[in-house]
Short mmCIF file of C-alpha atoms and ligand atoms in Angstrom, two decimals:
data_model
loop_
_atom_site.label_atom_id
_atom_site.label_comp_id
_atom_site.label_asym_id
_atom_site.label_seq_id
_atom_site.Cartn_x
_atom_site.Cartn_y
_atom_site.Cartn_z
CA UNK A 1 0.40 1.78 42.39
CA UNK A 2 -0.86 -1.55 40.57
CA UNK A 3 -1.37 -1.27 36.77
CA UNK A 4 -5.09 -1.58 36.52
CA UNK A 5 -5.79 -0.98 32.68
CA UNK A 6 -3.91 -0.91 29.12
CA UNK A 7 -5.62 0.42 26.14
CA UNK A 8 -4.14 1.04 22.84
CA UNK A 9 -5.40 3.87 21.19
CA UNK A 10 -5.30 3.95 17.44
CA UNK A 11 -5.54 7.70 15.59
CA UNK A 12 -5.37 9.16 12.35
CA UNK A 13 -5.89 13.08 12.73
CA UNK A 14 -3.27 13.85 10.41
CA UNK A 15 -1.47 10.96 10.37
CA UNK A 16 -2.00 7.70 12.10
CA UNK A 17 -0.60 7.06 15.61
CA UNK A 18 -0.85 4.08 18.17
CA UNK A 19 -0.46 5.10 21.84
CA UNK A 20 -0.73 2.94 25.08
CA UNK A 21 -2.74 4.18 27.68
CA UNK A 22 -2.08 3.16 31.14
CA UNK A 23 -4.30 3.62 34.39
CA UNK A 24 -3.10 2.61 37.85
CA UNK A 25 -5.18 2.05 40.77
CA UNK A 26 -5.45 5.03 42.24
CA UNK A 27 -6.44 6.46 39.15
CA UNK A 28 -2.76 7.71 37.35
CA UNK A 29 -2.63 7.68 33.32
CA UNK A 30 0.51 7.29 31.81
CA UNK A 31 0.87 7.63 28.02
CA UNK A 32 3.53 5.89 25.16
CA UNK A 33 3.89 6.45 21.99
CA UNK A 34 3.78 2.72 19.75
CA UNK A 35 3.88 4.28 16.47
CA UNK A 36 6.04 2.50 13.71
CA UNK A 37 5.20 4.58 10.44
CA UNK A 38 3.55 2.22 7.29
CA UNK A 39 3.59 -0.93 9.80
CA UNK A 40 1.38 0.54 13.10
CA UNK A 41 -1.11 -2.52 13.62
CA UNK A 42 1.96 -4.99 13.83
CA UNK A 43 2.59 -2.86 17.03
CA UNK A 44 -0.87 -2.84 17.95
CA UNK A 45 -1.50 -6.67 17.59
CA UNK A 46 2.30 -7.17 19.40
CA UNK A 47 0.60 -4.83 22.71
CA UNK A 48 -2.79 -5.93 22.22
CA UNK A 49 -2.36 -9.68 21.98
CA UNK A 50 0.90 -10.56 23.68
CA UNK A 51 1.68 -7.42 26.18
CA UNK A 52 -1.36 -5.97 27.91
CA UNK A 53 -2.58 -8.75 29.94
CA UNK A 54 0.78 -9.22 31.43
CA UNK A 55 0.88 -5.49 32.58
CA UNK A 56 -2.23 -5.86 34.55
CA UNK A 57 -1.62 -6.43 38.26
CA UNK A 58 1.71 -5.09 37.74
CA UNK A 59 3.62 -2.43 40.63
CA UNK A 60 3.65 0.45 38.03
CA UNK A 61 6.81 1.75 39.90
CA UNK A 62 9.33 -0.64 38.64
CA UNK A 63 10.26 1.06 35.08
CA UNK A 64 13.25 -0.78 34.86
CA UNK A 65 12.21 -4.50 36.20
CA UNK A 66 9.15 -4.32 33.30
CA UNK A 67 11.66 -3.14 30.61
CA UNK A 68 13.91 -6.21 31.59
CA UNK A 69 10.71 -8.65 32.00
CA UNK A 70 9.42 -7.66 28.33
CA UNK A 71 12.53 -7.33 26.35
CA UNK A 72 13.93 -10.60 27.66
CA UNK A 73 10.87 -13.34 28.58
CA UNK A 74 9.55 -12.99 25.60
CA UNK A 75 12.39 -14.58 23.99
CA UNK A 76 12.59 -13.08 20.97
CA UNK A 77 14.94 -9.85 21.04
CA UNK A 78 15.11 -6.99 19.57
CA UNK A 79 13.10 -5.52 16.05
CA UNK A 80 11.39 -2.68 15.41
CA UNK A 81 7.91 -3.97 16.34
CA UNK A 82 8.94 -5.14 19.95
CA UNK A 83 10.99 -2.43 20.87
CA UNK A 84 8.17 0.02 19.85
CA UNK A 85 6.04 -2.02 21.95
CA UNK A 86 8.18 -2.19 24.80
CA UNK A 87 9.18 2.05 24.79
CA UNK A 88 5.66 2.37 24.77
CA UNK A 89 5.35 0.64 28.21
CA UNK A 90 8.67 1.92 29.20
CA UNK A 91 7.28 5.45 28.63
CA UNK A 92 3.71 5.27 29.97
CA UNK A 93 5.46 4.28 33.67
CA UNK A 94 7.96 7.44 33.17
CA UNK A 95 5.01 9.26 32.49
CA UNK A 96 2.90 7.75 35.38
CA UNK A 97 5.95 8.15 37.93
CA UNK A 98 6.23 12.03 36.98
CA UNK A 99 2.90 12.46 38.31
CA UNK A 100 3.03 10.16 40.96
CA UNK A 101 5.75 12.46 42.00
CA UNK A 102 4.83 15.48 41.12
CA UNK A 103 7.75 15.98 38.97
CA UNK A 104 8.54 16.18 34.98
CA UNK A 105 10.62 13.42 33.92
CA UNK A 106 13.79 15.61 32.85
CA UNK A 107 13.85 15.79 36.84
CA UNK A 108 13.21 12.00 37.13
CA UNK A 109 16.70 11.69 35.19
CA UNK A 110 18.72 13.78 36.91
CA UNK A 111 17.41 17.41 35.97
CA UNK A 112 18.02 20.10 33.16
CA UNK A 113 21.59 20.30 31.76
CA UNK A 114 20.54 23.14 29.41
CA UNK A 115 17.98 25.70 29.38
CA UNK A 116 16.31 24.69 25.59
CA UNK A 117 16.65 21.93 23.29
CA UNK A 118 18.14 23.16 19.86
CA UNK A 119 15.91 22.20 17.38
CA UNK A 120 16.15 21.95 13.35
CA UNK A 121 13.16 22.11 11.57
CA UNK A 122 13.39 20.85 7.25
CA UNK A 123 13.47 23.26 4.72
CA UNK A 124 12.79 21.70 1.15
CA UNK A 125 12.15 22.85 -2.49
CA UNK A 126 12.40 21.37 -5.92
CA UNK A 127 14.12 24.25 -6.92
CA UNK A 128 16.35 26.58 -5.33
CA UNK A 129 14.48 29.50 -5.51
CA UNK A 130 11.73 27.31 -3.81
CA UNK A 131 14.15 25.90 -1.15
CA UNK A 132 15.38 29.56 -0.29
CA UNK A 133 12.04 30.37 0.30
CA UNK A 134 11.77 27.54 2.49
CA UNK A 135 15.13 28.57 4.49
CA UNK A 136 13.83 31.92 5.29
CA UNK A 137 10.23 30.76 6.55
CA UNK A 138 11.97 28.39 8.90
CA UNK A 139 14.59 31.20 10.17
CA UNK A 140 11.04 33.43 10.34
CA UNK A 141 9.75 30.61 12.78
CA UNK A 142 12.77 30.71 14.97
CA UNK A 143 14.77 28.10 13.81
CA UNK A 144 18.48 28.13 14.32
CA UNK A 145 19.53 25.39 12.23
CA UNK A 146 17.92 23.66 9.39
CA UNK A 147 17.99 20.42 7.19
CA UNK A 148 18.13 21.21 3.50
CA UNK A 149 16.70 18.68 0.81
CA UNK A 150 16.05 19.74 -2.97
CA UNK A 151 14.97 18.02 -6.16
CA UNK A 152 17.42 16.40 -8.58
CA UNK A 153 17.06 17.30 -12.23
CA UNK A 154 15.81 14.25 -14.19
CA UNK A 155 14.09 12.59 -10.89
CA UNK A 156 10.63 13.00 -10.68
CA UNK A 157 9.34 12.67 -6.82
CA UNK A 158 12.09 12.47 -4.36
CA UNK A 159 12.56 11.79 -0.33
CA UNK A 160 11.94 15.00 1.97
CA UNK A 161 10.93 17.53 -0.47
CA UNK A 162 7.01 18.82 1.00
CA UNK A 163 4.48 18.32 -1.91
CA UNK A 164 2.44 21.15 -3.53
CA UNK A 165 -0.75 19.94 -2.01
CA UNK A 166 0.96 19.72 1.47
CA UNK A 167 -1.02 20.50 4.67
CA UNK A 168 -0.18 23.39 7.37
CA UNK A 169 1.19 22.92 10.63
CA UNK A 170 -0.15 25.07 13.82
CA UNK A 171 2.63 27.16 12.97
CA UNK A 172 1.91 27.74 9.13
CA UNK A 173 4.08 26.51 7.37
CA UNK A 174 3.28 24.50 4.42
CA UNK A 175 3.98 20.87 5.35
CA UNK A 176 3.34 17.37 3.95
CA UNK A 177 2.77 15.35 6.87
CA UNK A 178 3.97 12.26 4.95
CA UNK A 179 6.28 10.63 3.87
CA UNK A 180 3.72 7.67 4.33
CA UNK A 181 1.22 7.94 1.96
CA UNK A 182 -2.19 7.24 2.87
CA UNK A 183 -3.68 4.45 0.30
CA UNK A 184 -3.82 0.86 -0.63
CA UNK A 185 -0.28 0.92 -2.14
CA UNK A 186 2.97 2.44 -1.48
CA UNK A 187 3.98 5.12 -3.89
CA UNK A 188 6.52 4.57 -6.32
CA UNK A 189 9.66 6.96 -6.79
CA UNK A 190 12.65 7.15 -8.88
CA UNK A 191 16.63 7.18 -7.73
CA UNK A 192 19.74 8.14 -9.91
CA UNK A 193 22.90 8.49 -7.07
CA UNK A 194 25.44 9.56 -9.72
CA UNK A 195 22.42 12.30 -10.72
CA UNK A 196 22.48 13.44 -6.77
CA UNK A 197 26.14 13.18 -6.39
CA UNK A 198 26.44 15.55 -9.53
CA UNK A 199 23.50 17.95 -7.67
CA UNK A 200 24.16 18.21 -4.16
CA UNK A 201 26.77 20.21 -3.62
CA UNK A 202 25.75 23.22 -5.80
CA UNK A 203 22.77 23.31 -3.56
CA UNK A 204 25.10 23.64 -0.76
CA UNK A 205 27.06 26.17 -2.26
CA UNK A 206 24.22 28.03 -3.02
CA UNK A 207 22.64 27.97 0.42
CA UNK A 208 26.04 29.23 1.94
CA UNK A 209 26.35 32.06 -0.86
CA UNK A 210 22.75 33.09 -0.23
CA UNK A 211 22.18 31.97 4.06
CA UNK A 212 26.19 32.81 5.14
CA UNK A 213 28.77 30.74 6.86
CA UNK A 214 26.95 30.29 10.21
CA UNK A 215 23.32 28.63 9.73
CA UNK A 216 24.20 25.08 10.65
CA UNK A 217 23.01 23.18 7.69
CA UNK A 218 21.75 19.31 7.79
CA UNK A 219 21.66 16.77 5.40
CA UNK A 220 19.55 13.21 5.12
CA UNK A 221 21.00 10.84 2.27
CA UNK A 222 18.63 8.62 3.37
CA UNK A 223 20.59 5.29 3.36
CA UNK A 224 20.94 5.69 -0.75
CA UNK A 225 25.03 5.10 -0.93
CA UNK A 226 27.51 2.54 -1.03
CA UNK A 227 30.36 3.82 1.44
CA UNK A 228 32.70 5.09 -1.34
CA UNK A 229 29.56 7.06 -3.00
CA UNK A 230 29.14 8.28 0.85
CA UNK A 231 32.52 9.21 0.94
CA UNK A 232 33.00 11.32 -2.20
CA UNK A 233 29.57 13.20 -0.94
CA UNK A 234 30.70 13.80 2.56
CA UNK A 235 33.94 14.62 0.85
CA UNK A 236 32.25 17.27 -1.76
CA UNK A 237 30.26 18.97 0.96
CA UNK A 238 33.16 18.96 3.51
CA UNK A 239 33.87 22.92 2.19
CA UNK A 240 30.10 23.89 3.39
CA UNK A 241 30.54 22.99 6.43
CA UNK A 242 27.78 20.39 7.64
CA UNK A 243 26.23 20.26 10.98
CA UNK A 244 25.96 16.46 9.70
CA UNK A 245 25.24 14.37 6.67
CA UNK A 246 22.63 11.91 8.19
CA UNK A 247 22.05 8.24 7.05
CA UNK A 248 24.72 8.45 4.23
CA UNK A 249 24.71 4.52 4.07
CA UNK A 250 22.27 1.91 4.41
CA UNK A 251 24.06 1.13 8.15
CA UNK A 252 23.17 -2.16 9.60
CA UNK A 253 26.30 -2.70 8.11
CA UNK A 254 28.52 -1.10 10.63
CA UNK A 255 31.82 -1.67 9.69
CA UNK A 256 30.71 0.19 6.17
CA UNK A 257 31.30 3.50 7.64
CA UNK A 258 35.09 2.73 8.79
CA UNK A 259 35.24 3.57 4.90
CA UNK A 260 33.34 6.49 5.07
CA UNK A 261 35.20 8.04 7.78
CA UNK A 262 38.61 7.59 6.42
CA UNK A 263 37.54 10.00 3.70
CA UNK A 264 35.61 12.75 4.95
CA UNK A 265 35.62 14.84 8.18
CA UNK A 266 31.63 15.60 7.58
CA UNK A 267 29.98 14.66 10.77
CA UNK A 268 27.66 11.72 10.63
CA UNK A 269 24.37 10.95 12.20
CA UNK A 270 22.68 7.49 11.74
CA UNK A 271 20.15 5.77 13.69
CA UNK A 272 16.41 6.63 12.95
CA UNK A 273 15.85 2.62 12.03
CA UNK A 274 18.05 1.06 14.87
CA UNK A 275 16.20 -0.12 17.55
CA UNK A 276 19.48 -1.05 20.17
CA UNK A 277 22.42 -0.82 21.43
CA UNK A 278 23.25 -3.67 19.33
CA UNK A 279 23.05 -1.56 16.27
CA UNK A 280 25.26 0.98 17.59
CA UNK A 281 28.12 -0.74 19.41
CA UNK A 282 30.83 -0.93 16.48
CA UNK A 283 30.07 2.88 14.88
CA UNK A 284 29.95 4.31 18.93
CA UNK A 285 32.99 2.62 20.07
CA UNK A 286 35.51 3.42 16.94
CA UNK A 287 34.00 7.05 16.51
CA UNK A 288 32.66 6.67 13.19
CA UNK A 289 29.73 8.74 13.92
CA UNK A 290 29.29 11.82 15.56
CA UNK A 291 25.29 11.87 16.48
CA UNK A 292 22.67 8.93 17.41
CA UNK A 293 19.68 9.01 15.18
CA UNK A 294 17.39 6.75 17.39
CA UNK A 295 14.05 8.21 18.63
CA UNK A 296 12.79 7.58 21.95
CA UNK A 297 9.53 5.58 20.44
CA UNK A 298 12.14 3.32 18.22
CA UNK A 299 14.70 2.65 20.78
CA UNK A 300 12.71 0.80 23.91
CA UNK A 301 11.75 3.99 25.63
CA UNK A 302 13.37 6.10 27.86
CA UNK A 303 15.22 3.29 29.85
CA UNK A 304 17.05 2.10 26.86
CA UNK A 305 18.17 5.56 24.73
CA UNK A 306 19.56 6.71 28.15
CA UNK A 307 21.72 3.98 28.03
CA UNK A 308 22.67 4.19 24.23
CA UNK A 309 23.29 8.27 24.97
CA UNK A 310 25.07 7.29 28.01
CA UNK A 311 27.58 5.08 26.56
CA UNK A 312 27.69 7.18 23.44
CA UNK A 313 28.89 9.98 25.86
CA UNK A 314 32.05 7.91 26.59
CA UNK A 315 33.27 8.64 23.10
CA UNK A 316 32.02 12.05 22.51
CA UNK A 317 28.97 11.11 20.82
CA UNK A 318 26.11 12.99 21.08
CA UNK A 319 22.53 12.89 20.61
CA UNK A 320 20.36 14.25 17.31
CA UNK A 321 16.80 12.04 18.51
CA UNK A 322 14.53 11.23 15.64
CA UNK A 323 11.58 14.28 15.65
CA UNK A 324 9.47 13.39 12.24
CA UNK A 325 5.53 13.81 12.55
CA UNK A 326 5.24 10.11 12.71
CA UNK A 327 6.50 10.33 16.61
CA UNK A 328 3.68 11.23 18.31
CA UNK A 329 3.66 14.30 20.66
CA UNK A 330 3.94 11.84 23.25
CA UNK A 331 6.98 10.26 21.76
CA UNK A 332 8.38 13.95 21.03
CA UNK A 333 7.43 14.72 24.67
CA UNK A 334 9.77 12.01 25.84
CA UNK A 335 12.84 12.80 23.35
CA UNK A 336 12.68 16.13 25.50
CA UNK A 337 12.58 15.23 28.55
CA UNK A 338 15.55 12.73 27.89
CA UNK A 339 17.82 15.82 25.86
CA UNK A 340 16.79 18.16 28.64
CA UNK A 341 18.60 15.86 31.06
CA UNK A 342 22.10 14.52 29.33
CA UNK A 343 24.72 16.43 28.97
CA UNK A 344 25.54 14.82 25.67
CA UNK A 345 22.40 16.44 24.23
CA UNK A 346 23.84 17.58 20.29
CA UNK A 347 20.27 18.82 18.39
CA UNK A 348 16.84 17.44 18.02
CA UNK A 349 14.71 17.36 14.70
CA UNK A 350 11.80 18.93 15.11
CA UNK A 351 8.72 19.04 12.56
CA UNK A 352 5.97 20.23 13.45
CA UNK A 353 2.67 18.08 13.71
CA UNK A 354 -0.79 19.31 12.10
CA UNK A 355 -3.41 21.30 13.91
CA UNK A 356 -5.75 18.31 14.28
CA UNK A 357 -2.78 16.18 15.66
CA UNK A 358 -2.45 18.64 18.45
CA UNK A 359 -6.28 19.03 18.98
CA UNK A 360 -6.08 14.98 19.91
CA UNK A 361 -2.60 15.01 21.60
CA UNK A 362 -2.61 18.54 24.12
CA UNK A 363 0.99 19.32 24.67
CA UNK A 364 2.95 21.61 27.04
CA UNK A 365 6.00 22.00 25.34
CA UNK A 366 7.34 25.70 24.79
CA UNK A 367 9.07 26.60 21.61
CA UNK A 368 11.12 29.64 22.01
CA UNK A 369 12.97 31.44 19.43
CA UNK A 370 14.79 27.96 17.80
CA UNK A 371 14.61 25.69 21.27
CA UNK A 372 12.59 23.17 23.11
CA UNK A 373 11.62 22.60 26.24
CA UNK A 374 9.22 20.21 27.24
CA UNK A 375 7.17 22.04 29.84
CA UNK A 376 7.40 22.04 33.89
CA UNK A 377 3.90 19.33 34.15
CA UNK A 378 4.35 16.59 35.62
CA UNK A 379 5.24 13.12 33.75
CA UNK A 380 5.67 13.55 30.28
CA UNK A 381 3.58 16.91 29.45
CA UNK A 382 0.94 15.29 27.21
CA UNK A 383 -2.72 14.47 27.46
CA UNK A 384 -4.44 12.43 24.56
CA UNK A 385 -8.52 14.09 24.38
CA UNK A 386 -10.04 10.02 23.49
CA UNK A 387 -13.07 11.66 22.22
CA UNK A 388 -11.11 13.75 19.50
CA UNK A 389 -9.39 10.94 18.75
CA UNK A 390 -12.08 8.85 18.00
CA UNK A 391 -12.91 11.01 15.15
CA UNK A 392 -10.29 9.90 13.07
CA UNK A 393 -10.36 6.66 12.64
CA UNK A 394 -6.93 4.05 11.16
CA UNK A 395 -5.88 5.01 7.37
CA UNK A 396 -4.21 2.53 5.74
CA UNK A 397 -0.39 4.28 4.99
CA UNK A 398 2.80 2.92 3.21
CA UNK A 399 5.92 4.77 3.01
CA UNK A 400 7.33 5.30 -0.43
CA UNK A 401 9.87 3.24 -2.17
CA UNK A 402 12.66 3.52 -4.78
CA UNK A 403 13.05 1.82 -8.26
CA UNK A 404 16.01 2.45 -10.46
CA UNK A 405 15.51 3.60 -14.24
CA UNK A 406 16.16 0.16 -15.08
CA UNK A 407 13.25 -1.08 -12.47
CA UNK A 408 15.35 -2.55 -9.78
CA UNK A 409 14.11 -1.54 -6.31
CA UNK A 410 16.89 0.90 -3.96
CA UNK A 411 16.76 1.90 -1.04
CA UNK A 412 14.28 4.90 -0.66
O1 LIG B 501 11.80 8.93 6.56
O2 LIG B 501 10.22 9.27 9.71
O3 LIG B 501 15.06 12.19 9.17
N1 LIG B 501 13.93 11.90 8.97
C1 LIG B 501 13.50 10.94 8.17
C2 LIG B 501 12.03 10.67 8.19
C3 LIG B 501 11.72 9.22 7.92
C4 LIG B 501 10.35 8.87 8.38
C5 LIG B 501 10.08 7.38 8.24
O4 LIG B 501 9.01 7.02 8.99
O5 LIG B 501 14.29 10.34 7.48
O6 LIG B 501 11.35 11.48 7.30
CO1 LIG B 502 16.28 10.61 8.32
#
C-alpha cells in the first residue's frame, strides 16, 4: 500500500477549499482537508512544492511515522500553514486505512463512546427580534444548543452576525458563508469593547426570558478583550448560565487567562487559531479552560488532536472542535470521527455548508434531531466529485478586520 499520487485540489463552490488527494497502488483514495481561511494557496504552495514528492513511494500504512517525518525533518515547527499541511496528510492515510480495512475511522480509534455528536449550530441578528427569530429556526432544525451573537448599537458591521444578502444552506436557513469575504481587499469593520460590554448581557437576559433556563447558550468574543474586560464579561453573564464564552482573550498569551479565571466561573473555550499542543500546555494543565477550540484541519490531523484531547482528558477538559464552513466536509468528517471515539467529547460547532459545497464534497454524515454522526462508510465518509469541483474555480477571500473609532487596528 505505496502512496502512488498526491494532488491538491483547489475549490470555490461556496467558499474556497484546498484538499489533498491521495491514491495508493492498489488504487485507495484518501482525502484531507488543507484549508486555512483568507491564506489557502500558502497551504497549497507548502503541499505542492515542499510535501508531495516526498509522499510518493511512501507505505501509506504508517500514519504516525509520516506525521513524525513531516512535522519534524522539515525543521521548521509548528504554524498554521504546516500543520494544515501536515493534518491534511495525516488525514488522507486515516481515510485510506478505513477503507483499506473496511472500517470508519471512529473504529480505527477505539470505537463509538456515544451514540451522536451534540452539535450547536449559530443563531445571529442585529436586533433581538431578528436574533429570536434566528433561535427558533435553529431549535426548528433540531438543534439542542446554540451560539448567540447580536449587533451592538453604534457599530456598524460586526463578527458572526449572517448578512442580509446571505446564502442558504441545504437545510434552509439563511446563512452567510463568510466571514471571508470574497474580493481584492479585506473588509473593514468597526470595534467599541466598552459599547459590547454595556450590550451583551441584556441580550442574554433576553434570550433566557424569551428561550428558558435550559437551551445551552454559547458565546464567541472573538479574542476582542484584555483579561480584566474578559473577566467583568464572563462575570456579567455568569447569572445566564453559559455553556461557554469562547475566545474571550486574544490567547497566545496563556498565562492571561489565570486572570480571567480568578473572576468568573463562565466556562471557557479557546483554540480555533492554535495549531499544538504547545499552545495549550499552560491553560490545559492549570484548568483555566474548560473546552479545546482546535479543529481537526488546524491541529495536524487526527494523530495530533487525539493527543491534545487525550491529555486534555487528564484534567477534565473536554473537546468543542472548530465546525465553521471554512472546514471542509472532509475536515468536518474527521472532527466526527475523532468526537465519536473520546470519551472527553464536550460539543461540536456545526454550520452548515452550502448546497453547491455538498454537490462537490458527497458526505455520509447523519444529522438527527440536534446530533452528529459521521456515517458507518469506511475511512472518513467523504468523496470529493473532481468534475464538480472544477467548476468553481479559486476566489480570492480575506477575512475581515477591526479598526477602532480612532483608526487603530483590534483584533477582529
Ligand atoms: O472566525 O472560521 O467560532 N467560529 C469562528 C469562525 C472563525 C472563522 C475564521 O476562519 O470564530 O467564524
Ligand atoms: Co470562534
Amino acid at each position: 500500500m505505496r502512496i502512488d499520487k498526491a494532488e491538491v485540489i483547489v475549490t470555490s463552490p461556496d467558499r474556497n477549499f484546498v484538499t489533498l488527494r491521495l491514491t495508493t497502488d492498489d488504487g485507495l483514495v484518501g482525502l484531507g482537508d488543507a484549508t486555512l481561511n483568507g491564506r489557502e494557496l500558502a497551504v497549497v504552495a507548502y503541499l505542492k512544492e515542499h510535501v508531495a514528492a516526498l509522499l510518493i513511494g511512501k507505505d501509506a500504512s504508517r500514519i504516525e511515522d509520516m506525521w513524525q517525518f513531516l512535522y519534524r525533518s522539515a525543521y521548521w515547527r509548528r504554524g498554521p500553514v504546516t500543520m494544515a499541511a501536515i493534518a491534511a496528510v495525516d488525514m488522507a492515510l486515516w481515510d485510506i486505512k478505513g477503507k483499506a480495512a473496511g472500517m470508519p475511522v471512529y473504529q480505527l480509534l477505539g470505537g463509538a463512546s456515544r451514540d451522536g455528536l451534540m452539535a450547536y449550530g449559530h443563531a445571529s441578528g442585529k436586533t433581538l427580534p431578528e436574533l429570536f427569530d434566528s433561535v427558533r429556526e435553529h431549535q426548528a432544525l433540531g438543534f439542542k444548543s446554540i451560539r448567540i451573537q447580536t449587533g451592538v448599537p453604534g457599530l456598524r458591521a460586526i463578527y458572526g452576525i449572517a448578512s442580509n444578502t446571505a446564502g442558504t444552506s441545504h437545510q434552509g436557513v439563511r446563512y452567510d458563508h463568510e466571514p471571508a469575504q470574497r474580493g481584492a481587499l479585506p473588509m473593514q469593520e468597526d470595534w467599541d469593547t466598552r459599547a459590547y460590554l454595556r450590550h451583551i448581557p441584556g441580550v442574554f437576559e433576553a434570550v433566557r426570558h424569551e428561550f428558558g433556563p435550559e437551551l445551552p447558550l454559547l458565546h464567541d468574543a472573538h479574542h476582542r478583550m484584555t483579561p480584566i474586560q474578559a473577566a467583568k464579561l464572563g462575570k456579567s453573564l455568569e447569572p445566564f448560565d453559559l455553556f461557554w464564552l469562547e475566545d474571550c482573550t486574544p490567547a497566545e498569551n496563556q498565562e492571561a487567562l489565570r486572570l480571567v479565571r480568578q473572576h468568573t466561573t463562565t466556562p471557557l473555550a479557546i483554540g480555533e487559531i492554535f495549531n499544538t499542543v504547545w499552545d495549550y500546555h499552560t491553560i490545559i494543565r492549570e484548568q483555566l479552560i474548560d473546552y479545546v477550540r482546535s479543529a481537526v484541519t488546524h491541529t495536524g490531523g487526527i494523530t495530533h488532536l487525539k493527543k491534545v484531547l487525550d491529555y486534555a482528558a487528564i484534567y477534565q477538559v473536554k473537546s468543542g472542535m472548530h465546525g465553521p464552513t471554512d472546514v471542509s466536509p472532509v475536515g468536518m468528517a474527521a472532527a466526527m470521527h475523532l468526537g465519536l471515539s473520546i470519551h472527553n467529547f464536550g460539543i461540536q460547532e456545526y454550520m452548515q455548508h452550502g448546497v453547491k459545497t455538498n454537490q462537490v464534497f458527497h458526505q455520509s454524515f447523519t444529522w438527527n434531531e440536534g446530533y452528529l454522526h459521521p456515517g458507518d462508510q469506511p475511512g472518513l465518509g467523504v468523496t470529493l466529485d473532481v468534475d464538480e469541483a472544477g467548476k468553481y474555480p479559486y476566489e480570492q477571500a480575506y477575512l475581515p478586520f477591526n479598526r477602532l473609532a480612532d483608526g487603530t487596528v483590534h483584533d477582529w
